[in-house]
Coordinates of C-alpha atoms in Angstrom, one line a residue:
M1 CA 41.2 -38.1 17.5
T2 CA 42.2 -34.5 18.4
L3 CA 42.3 -33.5 14.6
T4 CA 39.5 -35.8 13.6
Y5 CA 37.4 -33.2 16.1
A6 CA 38.8 -30.1 15.4
R7 CA 38.0 -30.8 11.8
R8 CA 33.9 -31.9 12.6
V9 CA 33.8 -28.7 14.9
G10 CA 35.6 -26.5 11.8
V11 CA 32.9 -28.0 9.7
G12 CA 30.0 -27.6 12.3
D13 CA 31.0 -23.8 12.8
R14 CA 30.8 -23.3 9.0
V15 CA 27.5 -24.9 8.6
R16 CA 26.0 -22.8 11.3
A17 CA 27.8 -19.6 9.9
A18 CA 25.9 -20.6 6.8
V19 CA 23.1 -20.9 8.0
H20 CA 23.0 -17.8 9.9
W21 CA 23.5 -16.4 6.4
L22 CA 20.1 -17.8 4.9
P23 CA 17.9 -14.9 5.4
A24 CA 19.8 -13.3 2.3
L25 CA 19.8 -16.4 0.2
T26 CA 16.0 -16.6 0.8
A27 CA 15.4 -12.3 -0.1
V28 CA 17.2 -13.3 -3.3
A29 CA 15.0 -16.1 -3.8
Y30 CA 11.7 -13.9 -2.8
L31 CA 12.8 -10.8 -4.9
A32 CA 13.7 -13.5 -8.3
T33 CA 10.6 -14.7 -7.6
A34 CA 8.6 -11.5 -7.2
A35 CA 10.5 -9.9 -10.8
V36 CA 9.2 -13.0 -12.4
M37 CA 5.6 -12.9 -11.3
G38 CA 5.4 -9.1 -11.5
A39 CA 4.1 -8.6 -15.2
R40 CA 0.9 -10.7 -13.8
I41 CA 0.5 -9.3 -10.7
A42 CA 0.8 -5.7 -12.4
R43 CA -1.4 -6.5 -14.6
S44 CA -4.0 -7.8 -12.5
L45 CA -3.8 -5.0 -10.2
G46 CA -5.5 -3.2 -13.0
W47 CA -9.1 -5.3 -11.5
D48 CA -8.7 -2.9 -8.4
T49 CA -10.0 -0.2 -8.3
D50 CA -7.9 1.8 -5.4
V51 CA -5.2 0.8 -8.3
S52 CA -6.9 1.7 -11.9
A53 CA -9.4 4.9 -11.0
P54 CA -5.7 6.9 -9.9
F55 CA -4.3 5.6 -13.5
V56 CA -7.8 6.8 -15.4
L57 CA -8.3 9.9 -13.5
V58 CA -4.1 10.6 -14.3
E59 CA -5.0 9.9 -18.0
R60 CA -8.5 11.7 -18.6
L61 CA -7.6 15.0 -16.2
R62 CA -8.2 17.6 -18.4
G63 CA -11.7 18.0 -17.9
S64 CA -12.6 21.0 -15.8
G65 CA -14.1 21.3 -12.2
T66 CA -13.8 19.6 -9.2
V67 CA -10.9 16.7 -8.8
S68 CA -12.8 14.4 -6.1
L69 CA -10.0 12.4 -4.3
P70 CA -10.8 9.7 -1.2
H71 CA -9.3 10.4 1.9
I72 CA -5.7 9.7 1.1
S73 CA -4.8 12.0 -1.4
T74 CA -1.9 10.8 -2.9
W75 CA -0.2 13.9 -4.0
T76 CA 3.3 12.9 -4.9
S77 CA 1.8 9.5 -7.0
L78 CA -0.4 12.0 -8.5
W79 CA 2.6 14.7 -9.5
F80 CA 4.5 12.0 -11.1
E81 CA 1.8 10.3 -12.8
L82 CA 1.2 13.5 -14.3
A83 CA 4.6 13.9 -14.9
T84 CA 5.3 11.2 -17.0
R85 CA 1.7 10.4 -18.5
N86 CA 3.2 11.8 -22.0
L87 CA 6.0 9.5 -21.6
P88 CA 6.2 6.3 -24.2
G89 CA 5.8 3.1 -21.9
H90 CA 4.4 5.1 -19.1
V91 CA 2.2 2.6 -18.1
Q92 CA 4.4 0.2 -17.2
L93 CA 7.0 2.7 -15.7
W94 CA 3.6 3.1 -13.3
Q95 CA 3.7 -0.6 -12.7
A96 CA 7.2 -1.3 -11.7
T97 CA 8.0 1.6 -10.0
G98 CA 6.0 0.9 -6.7
Y99 CA 8.4 -1.7 -6.3
A100 CA 11.2 -0.7 -7.1
F101 CA 10.6 1.9 -4.4
A102 CA 9.7 -0.4 -1.9
V103 CA 13.3 -2.5 -2.8
L104 CA 14.9 0.6 -2.0
G105 CA 13.5 0.8 1.1
A106 CA 14.3 -2.4 1.8
V107 CA 18.1 -1.7 1.8
L108 CA 17.7 1.6 3.3
V109 CA 16.7 0.0 6.0
G110 CA 19.4 -3.3 5.7
W111 CA 21.8 -0.2 5.8
A112 CA 20.5 1.4 8.7
T113 CA 20.4 -1.5 10.6
A114 CA 24.2 -2.3 9.8
R115 CA 25.5 0.6 10.2
V116 CA 24.1 0.6 14.3
A117 CA 24.3 -3.1 14.4
T118 CA 26.6 -5.8 12.3
R119 CA 26.3 -6.7 9.0
W120 CA 24.1 -9.5 9.2
A121 CA 21.5 -8.0 11.1
G122 CA 21.4 -5.4 7.9
V123 CA 20.9 -8.4 5.9
T124 CA 18.7 -10.2 8.3
A125 CA 16.4 -6.9 8.7
L126 CA 16.9 -6.0 5.1
G127 CA 15.4 -9.3 4.0
V128 CA 12.0 -9.2 7.0
A129 CA 11.5 -5.9 5.1
L130 CA 11.0 -7.8 1.7
I131 CA 9.5 -11.5 2.2
V132 CA 5.8 -9.8 3.0
G133 CA 2.7 -12.0 2.5
P134 CA 1.5 -12.0 -1.1
L135 CA -1.2 -9.8 -0.4
A136 CA 1.4 -7.1 1.0
L137 CA 3.3 -7.8 -2.5
R138 CA 0.5 -6.4 -4.3
S139 CA 0.0 -3.6 -2.5
L140 CA 3.8 -2.8 -3.2
Y141 CA 3.0 -3.0 -6.6
T142 CA 1.0 0.2 -7.0
L143 CA 2.2 3.9 -6.2
D144 CA -1.1 3.7 -3.9
L145 CA -2.5 2.1 -1.2
H146 CA -0.6 4.0 1.5
V147 CA 2.5 2.6 0.0
S148 CA 4.6 6.0 0.0
T149 CA 3.9 5.8 4.3
P150 CA 7.2 2.7 5.3
F151 CA 9.1 4.0 2.2
T152 CA 9.2 7.5 3.9
A153 CA 9.3 5.8 7.1
E154 CA 12.6 3.8 6.1
V155 CA 14.2 7.1 4.5
L156 CA 13.3 8.7 8.0
A157 CA 14.9 5.9 9.4
A158 CA 18.1 5.7 7.4
F159 CA 18.1 10.0 8.1
L160 CA 18.5 9.1 11.9
V161 CA 21.1 7.2 11.8
V162 CA 23.3 9.6 10.1
L163 CA 21.9 12.6 12.0
E164 CA 25.2 12.8 14.1
R165 CA 27.1 13.6 11.1
P166 CA 27.6 17.4 10.2
R167 CA 26.4 16.7 6.4
A168 CA 23.0 15.7 8.0
L169 CA 21.7 19.5 8.2
V170 CA 22.0 19.4 4.3
L171 CA 19.9 16.2 4.2
A172 CA 17.6 17.7 6.2
V173 CA 16.3 19.9 3.4
P174 CA 15.2 17.0 0.8
V175 CA 14.0 14.7 4.0
G176 CA 11.6 17.1 5.7
I177 CA 10.4 17.9 2.2
L178 CA 10.0 14.5 1.0
A179 CA 8.3 13.7 4.7
G180 CA 5.9 16.5 4.0
L181 CA 4.8 15.8 0.7
N182 CA 4.2 12.4 1.6
A183 CA 2.7 13.1 5.0
A184 CA 0.4 15.7 3.1
S185 CA -0.6 12.7 0.5
D186 CA -1.3 10.0 2.9
P187 CA -1.4 11.5 6.9
L188 CA -1.1 8.3 7.9
L189 CA 2.7 9.4 7.6
W190 CA 2.7 11.3 11.0
A191 CA 1.6 8.0 12.9
A192 CA 4.0 5.6 11.3
G193 CA 7.3 7.9 10.6
I194 CA 7.3 11.7 11.7
L195 CA 6.1 11.0 15.1
P196 CA 8.5 8.3 15.9
F197 CA 11.2 10.2 14.1
A198 CA 11.0 12.7 16.6
I199 CA 11.1 10.7 19.5
A200 CA 14.0 8.9 18.4
S201 CA 15.9 12.1 17.6
A202 CA 14.6 13.1 21.1
V203 CA 16.4 10.5 23.0
L204 CA 20.0 10.5 20.4
A205 CA 19.8 14.5 21.5
A206 CA 19.2 13.6 25.1
T207 CA 21.6 10.8 25.3
T208 CA 24.4 12.4 23.7
R209 CA 24.0 15.3 24.8
R210 CA 24.1 17.0 22.1
R211 CA 22.4 20.1 20.8
D212 CA 23.7 20.1 16.9
I213 CA 21.0 16.8 16.9
A214 CA 18.1 18.2 18.0
A215 CA 18.7 21.6 15.8
K216 CA 19.2 19.1 13.0
A217 CA 16.1 17.2 13.7
G218 CA 14.2 20.3 14.3
F219 CA 14.7 21.8 11.0
A220 CA 13.5 18.7 9.1
L221 CA 10.5 18.3 11.1
A222 CA 10.0 22.3 10.6
L223 CA 10.5 21.7 6.6
T224 CA 8.1 18.5 7.2
V225 CA 5.1 20.5 8.7
A226 CA 5.5 23.1 6.1
A227 CA 5.6 21.3 3.5
A228 CA 2.7 19.5 4.2
V229 CA 0.7 22.8 4.7
S230 CA 1.6 23.8 1.6
A231 CA 0.8 20.8 -1.0
N232 CA -2.1 20.7 0.6
A233 CA -2.9 24.6 0.4
L234 CA -1.9 24.6 -3.0
M235 CA -3.6 21.4 -4.2
H236 CA -6.9 22.4 -2.4
S237 CA -6.6 26.0 -4.4
L238 CA -6.1 24.0 -7.8
G239 CA -10.0 22.4 -7.5
Y240 CA -8.6 19.2 -6.1
H241 CA -11.2 18.0 -2.6
E242 CA -10.6 14.9 -0.6
L243 CA -13.8 12.9 1.2
G244 CA -11.8 12.6 4.4
A245 CA -11.2 9.4 6.1
G246 CA -13.6 10.5 9.2
Q247 CA -11.2 9.7 11.8
Y248 CA -13.6 8.5 14.9
F249 CA -12.4 7.0 17.8
S250 CA -13.4 3.7 18.2
A251 CA -15.9 3.5 21.5
I252 CA -14.4 1.3 24.5
H253 CA -16.5 -1.7 23.8
D254 CA -15.0 -2.1 20.1
L255 CA -12.0 -1.7 21.1
P256 CA -11.4 -6.0 21.9
G257 CA -12.8 -6.7 18.4
H258 CA -10.4 -4.1 17.1
L259 CA -7.5 -5.4 18.8
L260 CA -8.4 -9.4 17.0
L261 CA -8.5 -7.4 13.5
L262 CA -4.8 -6.2 14.4
G263 CA -3.7 -9.5 15.1
R264 CA -5.8 -10.9 11.4
M265 CA -4.0 -7.8 9.6
V266 CA -0.6 -8.7 11.3
A267 CA -0.9 -12.2 10.2
L268 CA -2.5 -11.0 7.1
L269 CA 0.5 -8.4 6.2
G270 CA 3.3 -11.5 7.0
G271 CA 1.2 -13.8 4.9
A272 CA -0.9 -15.8 7.0
N273 CA -5.1 -15.4 6.3
Y274 CA -7.1 -15.0 8.7
A275 CA -9.6 -12.5 7.6
L276 CA -10.8 -13.7 3.8
P277 CA -12.7 -16.8 2.5
G278 CA -10.1 -19.2 1.4
P279 CA -7.8 -19.0 4.0
Y280 CA -4.2 -19.9 3.3
P281 CA -1.4 -21.7 3.9
V282 CA -2.5 -24.4 5.1
E283 CA -2.3 -25.3 8.8
P284 CA 0.2 -25.8 11.1
V285 CA 1.9 -24.0 8.5
R286 CA -0.6 -20.9 9.1
I287 CA -0.6 -20.6 12.8
L288 CA 3.3 -20.9 12.7
V289 CA 3.9 -18.2 9.7
A290 CA 1.0 -16.1 12.2
L291 CA 3.5 -17.0 15.3
F292 CA 6.6 -15.4 13.9
V293 CA 4.8 -12.8 12.3
V294 CA 3.7 -11.5 15.6
L295 CA 6.7 -11.8 17.4
G296 CA 8.3 -10.0 14.8
V297 CA 6.4 -6.8 14.8
V298 CA 6.9 -7.1 18.6
A299 CA 10.5 -7.3 18.2
P300 CA 11.1 -3.5 18.0
L301 CA 9.6 -3.2 21.3
V302 CA 11.6 -5.8 22.7
A303 CA 14.5 -4.0 21.4
A304 CA 13.8 -0.4 22.6
L305 CA 12.8 -1.9 26.3
R306 CA 16.3 -3.7 26.3
Y307 CA 18.5 -1.2 24.7
L308 CA 16.6 1.9 27.3
S309 CA 17.3 -0.7 30.5
R310 CA 21.3 -0.8 29.9
R311 CA 24.2 0.5 28.7
T312 CA 24.3 0.5 24.7
E313 CA 24.8 3.2 21.6
P314 CA 22.9 6.2 21.8
L315 CA 22.3 5.8 18.4
R316 CA 21.0 1.7 18.7
R317 CA 19.2 2.8 21.4
A318 CA 17.4 5.8 19.6
Y319 CA 17.2 3.5 16.1
A320 CA 15.4 0.6 18.4
C321 CA 13.5 3.4 19.5
Y322 CA 12.2 4.6 16.5
W323 CA 10.8 1.7 15.1
A324 CA 9.5 0.2 18.6
A325 CA 7.6 3.4 18.7
A326 CA 6.4 3.6 14.6
A327 CA 4.9 -0.2 15.8
A328 CA 3.7 0.9 18.9
I329 CA 1.8 4.2 17.7
L330 CA 0.7 2.5 14.3
G331 CA -0.6 -0.6 16.3
I332 CA -2.5 2.0 18.4
A333 CA -3.9 4.2 16.4
F334 CA -5.2 1.2 14.2
V335 CA -7.4 -0.3 17.4
V336 CA -8.7 3.3 18.9
T337 CA -10.2 4.9 16.0
S338 CA -12.8 3.7 13.7
N339 CA -11.5 3.4 10.3
A340 CA -9.7 0.1 10.1
A341 CA -12.8 -1.7 11.5
S342 CA -14.7 0.2 8.4
L343 CA -12.4 -1.4 5.6
G344 CA -12.0 -4.7 6.9
A345 CA -9.3 -6.6 5.3
G346 CA -7.9 -4.1 3.2
S347 CA -7.1 -2.3 6.2
F348 CA -3.7 -4.5 6.5
N349 CA -2.5 -1.8 4.4
Y350 CA -2.8 0.7 7.5
L351 CA 0.1 -1.8 8.5
L352 CA 2.5 -1.9 5.6
T353 CA 5.7 -0.2 8.0
L354 CA 5.3 -3.1 10.1
A355 CA 7.0 -5.3 7.7
P356 CA 10.6 -2.6 7.8
A357 CA 9.9 -2.7 11.9
A358 CA 9.7 -6.0 12.2
G359 CA 12.2 -6.7 10.3
A360 CA 15.1 -4.0 12.4
G361 CA 13.6 -5.4 15.4
V362 CA 14.5 -8.7 14.9
A363 CA 18.1 -7.9 13.7
L364 CA 18.3 -5.9 17.0
I365 CA 17.1 -8.7 19.0
S366 CA 19.3 -11.1 17.3
F367 CA 22.9 -10.3 16.3
E368 CA 24.8 -10.3 19.4
S369 CA 23.8 -14.2 20.2
S370 CA 24.7 -17.2 17.9
R371 CA 21.8 -19.3 18.9
A372 CA 19.0 -16.3 18.1
R373 CA 20.6 -15.7 14.9
L374 CA 20.1 -19.2 14.3
L375 CA 16.6 -19.2 15.6
A376 CA 15.8 -15.4 13.3
A377 CA 17.1 -17.5 10.4
A378 CA 15.2 -20.4 10.8
A379 CA 11.7 -18.0 11.3
V380 CA 12.8 -16.0 8.6
V381 CA 13.6 -18.9 6.0
F382 CA 10.2 -20.9 6.9
V383 CA 7.8 -17.5 6.3
G384 CA 10.0 -16.4 3.3
A385 CA 9.4 -19.6 1.6
T386 CA 5.9 -20.1 2.5
N387 CA 5.3 -16.9 1.3
L388 CA 7.5 -17.5 -2.0
I389 CA 5.1 -20.6 -2.9
G390 CA 2.0 -18.5 -2.3
V391 CA 3.3 -15.9 -4.8
V392 CA 4.1 -18.2 -7.2
Q393 CA 0.5 -19.9 -6.8
G394 CA -0.8 -16.8 -7.8
R395 CA -1.7 -15.4 -4.2
A396 CA -0.8 -12.0 -5.4
E397 CA -2.6 -11.5 -8.4
T398 CA -6.5 -9.9 -8.4
P399 CA -9.3 -11.7 -9.2
P400 CA -10.8 -9.8 -12.4
G401 CA -14.4 -10.2 -10.9
L402 CA -17.7 -10.5 -12.9
I403 CA -16.2 -7.1 -15.4
G404 CA -13.3 -9.2 -15.8
T405 CA -14.6 -12.4 -17.2
Y406 CA -16.7 -10.8 -20.0
E407 CA -14.3 -7.4 -20.6
R408 CA -13.3 -8.6 -24.1
P409 CA -16.7 -9.3 -25.5
L410 CA -17.8 -6.0 -23.8
V411 CA -15.8 -4.1 -25.2
R412 CA -16.4 -5.7 -28.4
L413 CA -19.4 -5.2 -28.4
L414 CA -19.8 -1.2 -27.4
A415 CA -16.7 -0.4 -30.1
E416 CA -19.3 -1.8 -32.7
K417 CA -22.3 -0.2 -31.4
H418 CA -19.9 3.3 -31.7
V419 CA -20.8 3.6 -27.7
T420 CA -17.9 4.4 -25.7
H421 CA -19.3 6.3 -22.8
G422 CA -21.0 4.7 -20.1
Y423 CA -21.9 4.7 -16.3
A424 CA -21.4 1.7 -14.1
G425 CA -21.0 0.8 -10.6
Y426 CA -17.7 2.2 -8.5
W427 CA -16.1 -1.4 -8.7
D428 CA -16.8 -1.6 -12.3
A429 CA -16.4 1.8 -13.8
Q430 CA -12.6 2.7 -13.7
N431 CA -11.6 -1.0 -13.6
L432 CA -13.2 -1.4 -17.3
T433 CA -11.8 1.7 -18.5
W434 CA -8.2 0.8 -17.6
Q435 CA -8.2 -2.6 -18.9
S436 CA -9.9 -1.7 -22.3
G437 CA -6.9 0.1 -22.8
M438 CA -8.9 3.7 -22.7
R439 CA -10.8 2.4 -25.2
V440 CA -14.5 3.0 -23.3
F441 CA -14.6 5.6 -20.6
V442 CA -16.6 4.7 -18.0
A443 CA -17.6 6.9 -15.1
P444 CA -19.0 5.8 -11.8
V445 CA -22.3 6.0 -10.5
T446 CA -24.6 4.3 -7.2
R447 CA -28.1 3.8 -7.2
C448 CA -30.2 6.8 -5.6
D449 CA -33.7 6.1 -6.9
L450 CA -34.4 10.4 -7.0
P451 CA -37.3 11.1 -9.5
T452 CA -35.9 11.5 -12.7
K453 CA -32.6 11.1 -11.4
P454 CA -32.2 7.2 -10.3
L455 CA -28.8 7.6 -11.0
C456 CA -26.1 9.5 -8.3
E457 CA -22.4 10.2 -8.9
V458 CA -19.5 8.3 -6.8
R459 CA -16.9 11.3 -6.2
I460 CA -13.9 9.0 -5.9
F461 CA -11.0 9.6 -8.1
V462 CA -13.3 11.5 -10.8
V463 CA -13.7 14.9 -12.4
Q464 CA -16.6 16.7 -12.2
S465 CA -17.0 17.4 -15.3
W466 CA -17.0 13.7 -16.0
Y467 CA -21.0 13.7 -15.8
E468 CA -21.7 16.9 -17.7
E469 CA -23.5 15.9 -20.8
Q470 CA -21.9 15.2 -23.6
P471 CA -23.4 14.6 -27.5
G472 CA -24.2 10.8 -28.5
P473 CA -25.0 7.7 -27.1
S474 CA -24.4 6.2 -23.9
F475 CA -24.4 2.8 -21.9
L476 CA -25.0 1.6 -18.4
I477 CA -23.4 -1.3 -16.7
V478 CA -25.5 -3.6 -14.2
D479 CA -23.6 -6.0 -12.0
P480 CA -25.4 -7.4 -9.2
T481 CA -22.6 -8.3 -7.6
N482 CA -20.6 -4.5 -7.3
G483 CA -22.5 -3.4 -4.7
F484 CA -23.4 0.3 -6.4
V485 CA -25.7 -0.3 -9.6
T486 CA -26.8 -4.0 -8.8
T487 CA -30.6 -4.0 -10.2
P488 CA -31.5 -2.2 -13.0
P489 CA -33.0 1.2 -12.6
P490 CA -35.9 2.7 -13.9
I491 CA -34.5 4.6 -16.6
V492 CA -34.0 1.6 -18.4
R493 CA -37.2 1.1 -19.9
R494 CA -35.8 4.0 -22.6
A495 CA -32.8 1.7 -23.5
S496 CA -32.4 1.5 -27.1
A497 CA -30.9 -1.9 -26.6
S498 CA -30.1 -4.4 -24.0
Y499 CA -27.3 -7.0 -24.0
R500 CA -26.7 -10.2 -21.1
F501 CA -23.0 -11.4 -20.3
G502 CA -23.7 -13.7 -18.1
Q503 CA -25.2 -11.7 -14.5
L504 CA -23.8 -8.8 -16.3
R505 CA -26.3 -6.4 -18.0
V506 CA -25.7 -3.9 -20.6
Y507 CA -28.1 -1.2 -21.6
I508 CA -27.7 1.2 -24.6
F509 CA -29.2 4.6 -24.8
P510 CA -29.9 6.9 -27.5
Y511 CA -28.8 9.8 -25.3
D512 CA -25.9 10.8 -22.5
L513 CA -27.3 9.5 -19.0
A514 CA -25.9 12.3 -17.1
R515 CA -29.1 14.2 -17.3
N516 CA -30.4 11.4 -15.3
I517 CA -27.5 11.5 -12.7
H518 CA -27.9 13.5 -9.5
A519 CA -25.0 15.8 -9.1
L520 CA -23.8 15.9 -5.6
P521 CA -23.7 19.5 -3.5

């Protein structure tokens, strides 16, 4: 009887030990699914103007005049795309690079967490960082949409872990320059990575009483500032102009609404849609996913408070403080400024850094207790399996919209009429250009109804020369669903021909419409 009991206990221990490692299996299954679905996700992203517009800009960046960019300049991805645009298969390279960096960043978080805790903690942090919701996965397949920020935050976390070592002084050079260039590309990094690194390195230097740690961290931060200032100065001198984000502080009465938006965006990041039409997954799965995701985001704050209030290894304390600061500062910035509220559901991209922060936090508060490890593993498996199913169902793919529905016959018509240069609303122009394989070129415009100038430029991801009059005919696309050119302007009376594709209307002119487009100051 004693032997039988011992065998049962042994089997039970092995089963529990195996369950603890289920986050690793979940991460592998999620990665495999992302790899299988990756080509479809990447192709469909061409219908997202925030993705297609930078690609079109790089392919057509041979004109003259000012290059107009949105509030995130993405210098580093722009340089990478310019350096590789003449390579065979460069489109596939661009489509694959974003997620490759996302996986590499998750590996860095796993490695760093394992160094300050245990191997199980590292694997769990890696898994949580990877198993994001379908829409977040879609963003990670791009080189834009703020994806350089979580990757750089993960690099800074790994650098913090080796800060005590002599070779950290050498690593400070590439890490500081990378952080600076990506901060110039996306100012969100200052809140999500650079300021948290400054706080965490100060905690580590103070608790270890080592001036060399402060010196190495300070050297990296100085390089960061220098690289950011230099990158912006260089690109501005070359004629690149950013619109600016308009980072206004929110009114007091707006804060509750912004806090609610933050909760919805955190849930959406983790795979529970409370923000967009067509909520998913089904209840009660959705509320459980949202609950687990919110708890995961809070976890780094709990870990930091735990390790600040008791004796522990200085590096572990500093590491917990890093991810707690990243989560807290990012959340505060989200709530107290108006940017996220203005953007709406798309603002979840501001929060991508919360995925690795949650991974590190969940691992740090769970690794010391068998019961906590079991609960964490169960939550990771539940969220991961739910998001995996969502990806398979196509929720990570971008809807083509009205312009995508008629892209093939529309491009065929324009090619037959030998009219391959034209204009459309912002949400259609670069999408059609990119998805046509650059066979047609469409510059973005909007209605402005000025005398003799019924259309105005849209200066987002464009070159000024795109609006200079060229010889030959042109076309105008009117799309009632795109929000920019929804009704035909009076100028269509001069069109030589018009065609209808469902709700979409196309007008062909015997001259370049650039003469009827108002140039912005």
